[in-house]
PDB file of C-alpha atoms in Angstrom:
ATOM      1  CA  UNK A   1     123.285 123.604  96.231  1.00 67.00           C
ATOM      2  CA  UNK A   2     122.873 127.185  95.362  1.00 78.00           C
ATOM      3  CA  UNK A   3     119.734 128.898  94.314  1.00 84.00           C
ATOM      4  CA  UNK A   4     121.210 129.531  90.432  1.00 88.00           C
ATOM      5  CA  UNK A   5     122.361 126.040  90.410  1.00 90.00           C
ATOM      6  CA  UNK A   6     118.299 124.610  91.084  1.00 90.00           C
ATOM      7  CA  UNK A   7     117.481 127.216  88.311  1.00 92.00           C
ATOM      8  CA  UNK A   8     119.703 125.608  85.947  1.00 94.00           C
ATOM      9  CA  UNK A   9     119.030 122.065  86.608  1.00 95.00           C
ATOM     10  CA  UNK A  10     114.546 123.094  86.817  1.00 95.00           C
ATOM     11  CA  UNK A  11     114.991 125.006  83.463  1.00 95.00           C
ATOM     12  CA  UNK A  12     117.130 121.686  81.886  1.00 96.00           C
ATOM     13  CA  UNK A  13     114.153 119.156  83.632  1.00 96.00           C
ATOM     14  CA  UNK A  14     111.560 121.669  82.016  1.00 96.00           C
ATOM     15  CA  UNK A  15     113.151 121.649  78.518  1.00 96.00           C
ATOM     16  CA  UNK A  16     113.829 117.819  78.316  1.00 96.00           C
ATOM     17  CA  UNK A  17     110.354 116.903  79.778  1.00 96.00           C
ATOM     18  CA  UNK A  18     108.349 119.260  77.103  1.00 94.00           C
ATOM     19  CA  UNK A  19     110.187 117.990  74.094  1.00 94.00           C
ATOM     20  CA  UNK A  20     108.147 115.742  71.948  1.00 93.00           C
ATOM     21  CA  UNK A  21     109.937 112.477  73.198  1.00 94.00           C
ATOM     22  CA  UNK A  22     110.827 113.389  76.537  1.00 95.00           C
ATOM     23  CA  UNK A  23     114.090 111.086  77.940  1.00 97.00           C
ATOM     24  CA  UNK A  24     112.056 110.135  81.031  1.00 96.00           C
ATOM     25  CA  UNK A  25     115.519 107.984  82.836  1.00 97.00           C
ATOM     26  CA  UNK A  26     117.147 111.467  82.301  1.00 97.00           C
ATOM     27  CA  UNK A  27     114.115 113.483  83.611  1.00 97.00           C
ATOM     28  CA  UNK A  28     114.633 111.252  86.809  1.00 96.00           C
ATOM     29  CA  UNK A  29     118.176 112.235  86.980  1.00 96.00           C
ATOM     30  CA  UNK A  30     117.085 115.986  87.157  1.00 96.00           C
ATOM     31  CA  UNK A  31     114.202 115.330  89.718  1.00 96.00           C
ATOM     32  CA  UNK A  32     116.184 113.703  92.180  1.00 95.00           C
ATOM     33  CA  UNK A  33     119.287 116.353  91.896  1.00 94.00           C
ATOM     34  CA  UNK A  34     116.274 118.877  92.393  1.00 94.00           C
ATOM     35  CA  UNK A  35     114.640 116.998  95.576  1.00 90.00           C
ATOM     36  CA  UNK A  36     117.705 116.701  97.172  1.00 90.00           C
ATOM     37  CA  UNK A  37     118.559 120.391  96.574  1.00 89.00           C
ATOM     38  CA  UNK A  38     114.841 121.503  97.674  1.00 86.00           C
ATOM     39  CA  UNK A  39     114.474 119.660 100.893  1.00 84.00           C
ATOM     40  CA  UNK A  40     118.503 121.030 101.694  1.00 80.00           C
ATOM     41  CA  UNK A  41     115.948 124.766 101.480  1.00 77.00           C
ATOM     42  CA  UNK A  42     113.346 123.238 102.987  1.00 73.00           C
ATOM     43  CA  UNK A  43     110.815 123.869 100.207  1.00 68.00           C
ATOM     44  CA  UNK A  44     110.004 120.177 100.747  1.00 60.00           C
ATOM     45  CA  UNK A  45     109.741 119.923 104.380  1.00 55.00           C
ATOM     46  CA  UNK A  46     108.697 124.083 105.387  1.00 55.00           C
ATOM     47  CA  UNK A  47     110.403 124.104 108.783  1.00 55.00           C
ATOM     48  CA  UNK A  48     110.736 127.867 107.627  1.00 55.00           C
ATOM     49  CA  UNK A  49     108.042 130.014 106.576  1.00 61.00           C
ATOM     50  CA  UNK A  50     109.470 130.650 102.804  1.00 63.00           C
ATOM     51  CA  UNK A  51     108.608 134.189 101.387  1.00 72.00           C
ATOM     52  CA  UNK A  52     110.235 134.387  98.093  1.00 82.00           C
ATOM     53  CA  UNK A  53     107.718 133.736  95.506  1.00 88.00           C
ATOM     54  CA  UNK A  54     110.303 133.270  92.377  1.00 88.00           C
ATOM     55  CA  UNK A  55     111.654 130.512  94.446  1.00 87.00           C
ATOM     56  CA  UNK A  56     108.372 128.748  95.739  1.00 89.00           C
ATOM     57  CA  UNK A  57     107.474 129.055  92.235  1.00 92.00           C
ATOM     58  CA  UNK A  58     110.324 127.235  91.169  1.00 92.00           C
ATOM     59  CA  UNK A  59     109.932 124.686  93.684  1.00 91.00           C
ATOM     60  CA  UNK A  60     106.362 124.138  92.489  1.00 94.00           C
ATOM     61  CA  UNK A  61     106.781 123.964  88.989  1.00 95.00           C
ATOM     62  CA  UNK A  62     109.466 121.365  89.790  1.00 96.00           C
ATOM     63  CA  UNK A  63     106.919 119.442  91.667  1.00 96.00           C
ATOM     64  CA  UNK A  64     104.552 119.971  89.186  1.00 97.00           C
ATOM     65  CA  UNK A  65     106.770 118.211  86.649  1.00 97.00           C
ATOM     66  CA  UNK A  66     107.306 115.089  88.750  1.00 97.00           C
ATOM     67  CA  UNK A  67     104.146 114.388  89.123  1.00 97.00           C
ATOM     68  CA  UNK A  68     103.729 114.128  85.845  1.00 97.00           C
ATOM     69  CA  UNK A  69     106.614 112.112  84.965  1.00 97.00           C
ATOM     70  CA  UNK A  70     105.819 109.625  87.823  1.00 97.00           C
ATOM     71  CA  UNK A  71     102.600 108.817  85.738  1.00 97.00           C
ATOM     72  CA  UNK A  72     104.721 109.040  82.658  1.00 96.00           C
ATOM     73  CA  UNK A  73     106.981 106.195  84.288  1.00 97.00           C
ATOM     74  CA  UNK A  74     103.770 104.349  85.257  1.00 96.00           C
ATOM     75  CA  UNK A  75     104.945 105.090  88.985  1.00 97.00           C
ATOM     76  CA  UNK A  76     101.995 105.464  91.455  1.00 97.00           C
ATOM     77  CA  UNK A  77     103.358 105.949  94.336  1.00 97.00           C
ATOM     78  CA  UNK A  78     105.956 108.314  93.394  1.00 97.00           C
ATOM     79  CA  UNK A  79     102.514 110.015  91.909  1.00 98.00           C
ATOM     80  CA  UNK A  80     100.637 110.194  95.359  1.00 97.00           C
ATOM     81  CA  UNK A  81     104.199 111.396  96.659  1.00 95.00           C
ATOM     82  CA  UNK A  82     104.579 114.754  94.746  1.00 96.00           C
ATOM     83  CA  UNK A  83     100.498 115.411  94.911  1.00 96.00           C
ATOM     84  CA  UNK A  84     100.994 115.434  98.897  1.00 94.00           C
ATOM     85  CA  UNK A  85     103.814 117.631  98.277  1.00 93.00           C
ATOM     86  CA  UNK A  86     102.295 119.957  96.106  1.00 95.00           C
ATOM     87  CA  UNK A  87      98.563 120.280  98.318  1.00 92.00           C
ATOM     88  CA  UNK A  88     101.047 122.722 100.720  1.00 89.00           C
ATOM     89  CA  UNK A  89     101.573 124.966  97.235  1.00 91.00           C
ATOM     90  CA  UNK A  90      98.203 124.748  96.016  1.00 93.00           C
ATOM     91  CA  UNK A  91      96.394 124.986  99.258  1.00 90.00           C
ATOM     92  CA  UNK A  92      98.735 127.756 101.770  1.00 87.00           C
ATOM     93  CA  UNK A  93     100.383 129.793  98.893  1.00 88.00           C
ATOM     94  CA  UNK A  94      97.877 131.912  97.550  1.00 87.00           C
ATOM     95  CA  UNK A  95     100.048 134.445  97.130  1.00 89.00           C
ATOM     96  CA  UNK A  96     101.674 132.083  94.484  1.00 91.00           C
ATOM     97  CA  UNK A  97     100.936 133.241  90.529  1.00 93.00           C
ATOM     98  CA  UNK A  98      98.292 130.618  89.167  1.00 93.00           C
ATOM     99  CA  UNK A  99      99.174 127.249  88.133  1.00 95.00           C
ATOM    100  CA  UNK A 100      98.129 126.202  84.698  1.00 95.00           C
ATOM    101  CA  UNK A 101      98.635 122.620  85.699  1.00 96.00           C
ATOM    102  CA  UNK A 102      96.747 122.687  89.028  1.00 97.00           C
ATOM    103  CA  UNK A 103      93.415 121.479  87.892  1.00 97.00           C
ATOM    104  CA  UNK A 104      94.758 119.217  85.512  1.00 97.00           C
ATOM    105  CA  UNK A 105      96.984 117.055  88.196  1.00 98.00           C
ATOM    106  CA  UNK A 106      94.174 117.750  90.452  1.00 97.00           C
ATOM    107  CA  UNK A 107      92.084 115.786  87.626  1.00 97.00           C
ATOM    108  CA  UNK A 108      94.359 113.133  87.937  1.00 97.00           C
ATOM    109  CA  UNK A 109      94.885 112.941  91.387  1.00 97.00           C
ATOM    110  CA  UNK A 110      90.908 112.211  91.309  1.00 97.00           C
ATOM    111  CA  UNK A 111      91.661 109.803  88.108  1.00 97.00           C
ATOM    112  CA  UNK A 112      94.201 108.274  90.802  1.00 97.00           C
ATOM    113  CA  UNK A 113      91.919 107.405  93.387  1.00 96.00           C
ATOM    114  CA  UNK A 114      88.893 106.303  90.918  1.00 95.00           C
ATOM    115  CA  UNK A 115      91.145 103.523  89.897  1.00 94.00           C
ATOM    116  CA  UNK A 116      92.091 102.103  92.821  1.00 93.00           C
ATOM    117  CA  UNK A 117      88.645 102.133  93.718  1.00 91.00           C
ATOM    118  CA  UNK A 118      88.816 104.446  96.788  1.00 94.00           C
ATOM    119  CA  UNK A 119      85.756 106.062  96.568  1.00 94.00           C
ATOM    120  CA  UNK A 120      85.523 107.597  99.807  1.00 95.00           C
ATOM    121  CA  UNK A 121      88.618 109.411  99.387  1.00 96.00           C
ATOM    122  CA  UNK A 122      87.400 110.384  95.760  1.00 96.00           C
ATOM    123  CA  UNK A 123      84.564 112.300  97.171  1.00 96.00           C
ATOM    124  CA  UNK A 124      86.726 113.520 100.151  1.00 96.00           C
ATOM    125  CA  UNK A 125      89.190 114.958  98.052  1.00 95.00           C
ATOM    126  CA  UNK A 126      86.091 116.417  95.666  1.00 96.00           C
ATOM    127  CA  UNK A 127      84.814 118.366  98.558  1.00 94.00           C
ATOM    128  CA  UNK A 128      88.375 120.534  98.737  1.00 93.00           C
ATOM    129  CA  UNK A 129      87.668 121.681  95.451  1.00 95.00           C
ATOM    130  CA  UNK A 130      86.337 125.147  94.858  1.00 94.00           C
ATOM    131  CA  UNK A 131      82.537 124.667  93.749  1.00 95.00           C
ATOM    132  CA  UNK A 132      83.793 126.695  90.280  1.00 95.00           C
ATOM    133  CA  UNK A 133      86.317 124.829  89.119  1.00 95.00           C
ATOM    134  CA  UNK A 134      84.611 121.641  90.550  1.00 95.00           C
ATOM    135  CA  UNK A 135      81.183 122.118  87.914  1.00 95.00           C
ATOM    136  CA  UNK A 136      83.147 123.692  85.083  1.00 96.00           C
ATOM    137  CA  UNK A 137      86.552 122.556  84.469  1.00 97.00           C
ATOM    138  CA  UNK A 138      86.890 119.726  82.264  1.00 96.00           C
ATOM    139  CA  UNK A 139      89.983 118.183  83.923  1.00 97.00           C
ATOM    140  CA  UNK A 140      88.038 118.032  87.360  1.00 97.00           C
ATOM    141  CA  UNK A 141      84.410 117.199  85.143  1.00 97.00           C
ATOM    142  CA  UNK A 142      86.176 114.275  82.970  1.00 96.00           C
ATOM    143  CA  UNK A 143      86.702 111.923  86.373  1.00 97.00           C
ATOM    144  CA  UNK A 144      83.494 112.713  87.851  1.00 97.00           C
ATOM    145  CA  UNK A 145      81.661 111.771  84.684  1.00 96.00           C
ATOM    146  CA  UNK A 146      84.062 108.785  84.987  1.00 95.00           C
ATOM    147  CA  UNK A 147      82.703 107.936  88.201  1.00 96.00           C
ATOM    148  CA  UNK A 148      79.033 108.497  87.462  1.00 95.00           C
ATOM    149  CA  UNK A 149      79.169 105.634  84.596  1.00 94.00           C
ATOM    150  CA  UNK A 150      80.956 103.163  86.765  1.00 92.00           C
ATOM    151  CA  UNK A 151      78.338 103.708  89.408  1.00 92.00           C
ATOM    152  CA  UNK A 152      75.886 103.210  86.348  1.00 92.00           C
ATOM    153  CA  UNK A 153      77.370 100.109  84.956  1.00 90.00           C
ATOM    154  CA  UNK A 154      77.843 102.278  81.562  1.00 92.00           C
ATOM    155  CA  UNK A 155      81.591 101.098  80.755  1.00 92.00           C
ATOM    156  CA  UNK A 156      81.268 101.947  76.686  1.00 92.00           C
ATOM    157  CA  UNK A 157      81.544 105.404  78.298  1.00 93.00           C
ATOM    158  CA  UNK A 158      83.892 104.852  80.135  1.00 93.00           C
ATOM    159  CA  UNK A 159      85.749 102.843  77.284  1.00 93.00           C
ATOM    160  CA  UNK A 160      84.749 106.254  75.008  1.00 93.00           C
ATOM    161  CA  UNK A 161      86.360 108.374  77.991  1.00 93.00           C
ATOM    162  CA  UNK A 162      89.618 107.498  76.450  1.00 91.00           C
ATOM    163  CA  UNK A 163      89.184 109.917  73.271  1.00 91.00           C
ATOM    164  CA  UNK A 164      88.313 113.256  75.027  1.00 91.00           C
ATOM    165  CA  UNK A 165      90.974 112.976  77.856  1.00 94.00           C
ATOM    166  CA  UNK A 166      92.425 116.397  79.263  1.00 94.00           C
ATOM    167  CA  UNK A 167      95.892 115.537  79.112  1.00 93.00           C
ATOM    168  CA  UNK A 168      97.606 112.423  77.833  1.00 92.00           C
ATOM    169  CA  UNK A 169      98.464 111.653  81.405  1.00 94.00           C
ATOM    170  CA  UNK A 170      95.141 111.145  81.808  1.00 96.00           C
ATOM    171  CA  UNK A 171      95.082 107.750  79.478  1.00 96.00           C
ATOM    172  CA  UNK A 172      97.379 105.894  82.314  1.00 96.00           C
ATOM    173  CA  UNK A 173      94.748 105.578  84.841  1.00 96.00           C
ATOM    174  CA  UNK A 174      91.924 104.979  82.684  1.00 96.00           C
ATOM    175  CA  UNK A 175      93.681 101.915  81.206  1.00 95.00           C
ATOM    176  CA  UNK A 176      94.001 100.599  84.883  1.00 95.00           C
ATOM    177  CA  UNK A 177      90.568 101.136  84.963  1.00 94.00           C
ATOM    178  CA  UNK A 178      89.689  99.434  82.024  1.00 94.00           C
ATOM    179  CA  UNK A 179      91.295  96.292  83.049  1.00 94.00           C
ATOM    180  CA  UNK A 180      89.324  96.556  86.341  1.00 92.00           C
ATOM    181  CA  UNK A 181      86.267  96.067  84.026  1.00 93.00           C
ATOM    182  CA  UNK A 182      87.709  93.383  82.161  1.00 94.00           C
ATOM    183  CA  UNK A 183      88.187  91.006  84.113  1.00 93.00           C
ATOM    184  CA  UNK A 184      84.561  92.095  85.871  1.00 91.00           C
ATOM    185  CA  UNK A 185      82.735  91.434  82.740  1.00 93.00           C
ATOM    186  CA  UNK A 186      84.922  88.260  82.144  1.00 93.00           C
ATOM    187  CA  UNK A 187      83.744  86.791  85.902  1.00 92.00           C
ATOM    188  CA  UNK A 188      80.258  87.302  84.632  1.00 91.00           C
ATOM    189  CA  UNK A 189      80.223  85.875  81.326  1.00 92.00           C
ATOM    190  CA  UNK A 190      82.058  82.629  82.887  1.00 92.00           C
ATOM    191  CA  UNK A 191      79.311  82.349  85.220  1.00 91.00           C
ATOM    192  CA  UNK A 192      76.506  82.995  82.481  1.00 90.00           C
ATOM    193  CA  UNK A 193      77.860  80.961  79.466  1.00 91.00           C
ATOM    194  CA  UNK A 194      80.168  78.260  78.815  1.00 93.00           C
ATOM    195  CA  UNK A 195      81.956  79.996  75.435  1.00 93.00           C
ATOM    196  CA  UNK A 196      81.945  82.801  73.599  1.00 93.00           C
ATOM    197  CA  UNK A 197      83.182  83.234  69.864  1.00 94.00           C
ATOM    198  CA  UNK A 198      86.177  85.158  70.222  1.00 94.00           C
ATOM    199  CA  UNK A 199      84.579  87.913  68.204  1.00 93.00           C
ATOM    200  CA  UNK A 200      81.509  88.621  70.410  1.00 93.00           C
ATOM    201  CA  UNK A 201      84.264  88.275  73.518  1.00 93.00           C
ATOM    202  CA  UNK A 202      86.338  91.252  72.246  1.00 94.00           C
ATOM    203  CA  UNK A 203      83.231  93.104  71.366  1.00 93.00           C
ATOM    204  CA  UNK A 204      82.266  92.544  75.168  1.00 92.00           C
ATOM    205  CA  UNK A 205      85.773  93.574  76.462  1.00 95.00           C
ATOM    206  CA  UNK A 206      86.469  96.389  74.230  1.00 94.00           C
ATOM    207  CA  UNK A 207      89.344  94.751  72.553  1.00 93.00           C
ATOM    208  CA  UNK A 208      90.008  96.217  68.754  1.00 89.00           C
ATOM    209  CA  UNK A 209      92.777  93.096  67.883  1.00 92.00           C
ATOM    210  CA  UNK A 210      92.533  89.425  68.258  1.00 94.00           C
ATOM    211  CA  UNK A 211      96.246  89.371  69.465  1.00 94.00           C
ATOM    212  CA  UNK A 212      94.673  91.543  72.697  1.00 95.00           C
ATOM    213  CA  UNK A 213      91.781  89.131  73.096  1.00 94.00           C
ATOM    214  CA  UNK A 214      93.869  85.799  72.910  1.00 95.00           C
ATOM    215  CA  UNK A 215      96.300  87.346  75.210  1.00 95.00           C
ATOM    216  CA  UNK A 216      93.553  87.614  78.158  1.00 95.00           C
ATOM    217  CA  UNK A 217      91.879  84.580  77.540  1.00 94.00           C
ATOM    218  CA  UNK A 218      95.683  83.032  78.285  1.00 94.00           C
ATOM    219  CA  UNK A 219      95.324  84.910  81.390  1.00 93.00           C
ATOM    220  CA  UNK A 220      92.268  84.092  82.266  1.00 94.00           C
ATOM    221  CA  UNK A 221      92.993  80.260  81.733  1.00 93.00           C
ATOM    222  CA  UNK A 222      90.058  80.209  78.687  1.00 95.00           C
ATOM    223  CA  UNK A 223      90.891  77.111  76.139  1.00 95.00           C
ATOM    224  CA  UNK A 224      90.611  79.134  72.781  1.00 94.00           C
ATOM    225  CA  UNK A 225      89.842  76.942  69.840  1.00 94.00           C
ATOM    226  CA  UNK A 226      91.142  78.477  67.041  1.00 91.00           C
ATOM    227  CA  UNK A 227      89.422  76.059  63.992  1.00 92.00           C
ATOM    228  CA  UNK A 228      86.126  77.298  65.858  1.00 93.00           C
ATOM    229  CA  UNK A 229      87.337  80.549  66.972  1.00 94.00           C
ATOM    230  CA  UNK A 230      85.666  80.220  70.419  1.00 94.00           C
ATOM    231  CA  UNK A 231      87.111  80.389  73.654  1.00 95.00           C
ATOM    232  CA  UNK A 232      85.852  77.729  76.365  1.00 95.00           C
ATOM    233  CA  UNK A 233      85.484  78.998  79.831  1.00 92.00           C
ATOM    234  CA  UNK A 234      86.653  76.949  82.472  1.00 75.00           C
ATOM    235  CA  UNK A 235      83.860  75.905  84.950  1.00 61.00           C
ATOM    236  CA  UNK A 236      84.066  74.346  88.655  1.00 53.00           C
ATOM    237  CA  UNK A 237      81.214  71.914  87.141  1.00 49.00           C
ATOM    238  CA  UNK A 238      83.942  70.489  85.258  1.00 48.00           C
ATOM    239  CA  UNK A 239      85.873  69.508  87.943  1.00 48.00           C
ATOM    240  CA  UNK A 240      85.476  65.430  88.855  1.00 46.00           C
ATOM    241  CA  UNK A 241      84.002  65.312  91.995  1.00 44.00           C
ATOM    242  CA  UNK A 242      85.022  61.610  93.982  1.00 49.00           C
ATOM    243  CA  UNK A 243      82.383  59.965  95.784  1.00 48.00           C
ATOM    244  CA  UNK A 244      83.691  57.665  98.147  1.00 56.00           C
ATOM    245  CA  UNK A 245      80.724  55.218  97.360  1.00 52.00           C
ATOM    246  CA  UNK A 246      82.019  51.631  99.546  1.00 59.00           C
ATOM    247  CA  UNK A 247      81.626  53.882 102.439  1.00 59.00           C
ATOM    248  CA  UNK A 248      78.575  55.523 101.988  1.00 49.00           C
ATOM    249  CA  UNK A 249      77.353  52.199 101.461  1.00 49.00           C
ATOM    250  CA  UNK A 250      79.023  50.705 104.771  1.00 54.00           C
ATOM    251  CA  UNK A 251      77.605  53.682 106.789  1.00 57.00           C
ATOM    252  CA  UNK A 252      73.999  53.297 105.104  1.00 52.00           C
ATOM    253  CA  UNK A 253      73.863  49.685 106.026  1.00 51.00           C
ATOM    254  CA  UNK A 254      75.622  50.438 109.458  1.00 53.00           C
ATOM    255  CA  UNK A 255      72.680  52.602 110.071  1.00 50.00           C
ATOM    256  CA  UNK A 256      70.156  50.425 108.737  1.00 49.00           C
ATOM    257  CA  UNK A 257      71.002  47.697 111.439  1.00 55.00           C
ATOM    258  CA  UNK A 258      71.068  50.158 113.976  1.00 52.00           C
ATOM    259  CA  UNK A 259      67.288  50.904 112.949  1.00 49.00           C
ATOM    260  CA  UNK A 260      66.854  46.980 113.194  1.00 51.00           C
ATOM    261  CA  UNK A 261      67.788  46.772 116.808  1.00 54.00           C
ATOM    262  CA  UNK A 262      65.677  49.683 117.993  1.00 49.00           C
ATOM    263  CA  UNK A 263      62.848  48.634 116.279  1.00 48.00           C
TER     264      UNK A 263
END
């Protein structure tokens, strides 16, 4: 594919994508015309040492772009994919005009790796960031703060996080988070009580409808009474345990002969 021919199809992905309602099916269409075409250059793969700046640009900014649809489309991996992909651009092309999206998919490359709970890469990939940007931009900031109140136990601020998020993009991975802590909080309070008024369990979950709470008691198996408006927590001291009584009795006064003779 020719060089004019990417431009066309990066400035038709760039218009659709930044429209209110992006078509995100069609977006995919674009990116995948585009990946093909780039790695045909070798902007994806650099077997050759590229020069042109318009055109590494180009190939950035269409990066750039699918990394941000992938989390539109709720696609991690295809996520991960294009941030490996653009660590080359943001990392060996200094020479490159400055990103205005860097730090924010940096952000959520960090948001990324907080929610899958991979801390040690969190921290590696922290250490790559320059010290700057890393203690004053509030796209890299928002996911360390994020970080520092999970290692606290303080999950209303991480709950809180939600309404002072750099980027919309940002809400994806927070929610994945959030369900993390769900179900954490809901192990606990199964071990600690035996109900909870449904009330007092959305309070506890930071659910805002009853239609959310009932939901995840149905996945967690709770018994919801609705006249009482409680949900029951299932408990292994519920479970029937059988004693096999005759034969602890045989075997008792098996043993209790035994004890006969050696005396």
């Amino acid at each position: 594919m020719a060089v004019v021919e990417i431009k066309r199809l990066a400035q038709a992905l760039s218009k659709e994508y930044n429209t209110p309602n992006p078509d995100l099916a069609k977006c995919g269409q674009y990116l995948s015309q585009l990946k093909i075409a780039l790695i045909e250059l070798q902007y994806l793969t650099h077997e050759d040492k590229h020069n042109n700046i318009e055109e590494l640009t180009l190939a950035r900014d269409v990066l750039e772009i699918g990394a941000q649809w992938s989390v539109r489309s709720k696609d991690i991996p295809s996520f991960e994919r294009y941030m490996a992909q653009l660590q080359t651009y943001y990392n060996d092309h200094s020479e490159l005009p400055a990103s205005p999206l860097k730090y924010n998919l940096i952000g959520l490359n960090l948001l990324c790796l907080l929610s899958q709970n991979r801390i040690s890469d969190f921290h590696t990939a922290l250490e790559t960031i320059d010290p700057e940007q890393l203690h004053n931009n509030p796209s890299i900031q928002h996911p360390i703060k994020l970080e520092q109140s999970l290692m606290e136990g303080s999950y209303n601020r991480v709950w809180s996080s939600r309404s002072d998020v750099p980027s919309q993009e940002y809400l994806f991975f927070i929610d994945i988070l959030m369900d993390t802590i769900r179900n954490e909080i809901a192990s606990c309070s199964e071990k600690a009580y035996t109900s909870l008024p449904l009330k007092d369990a959305g309070t506890l979950l930071f659910f805002t409808n009853m239609e959310d709470i009932l939901n995840f008691a149905k996945e967690r198996d709770w018994k919801v009474n609705p006249v009482e408006q409680k949900a029951y927590f299932h408990s292994d001291a519920d479970e029937k345990i059988s004693i096999p009584a005759d034969q602890i009795i045989k075997q008792t006064m098996f043993y209790a002969r035994d004890m006969d003779r050696i005396v």
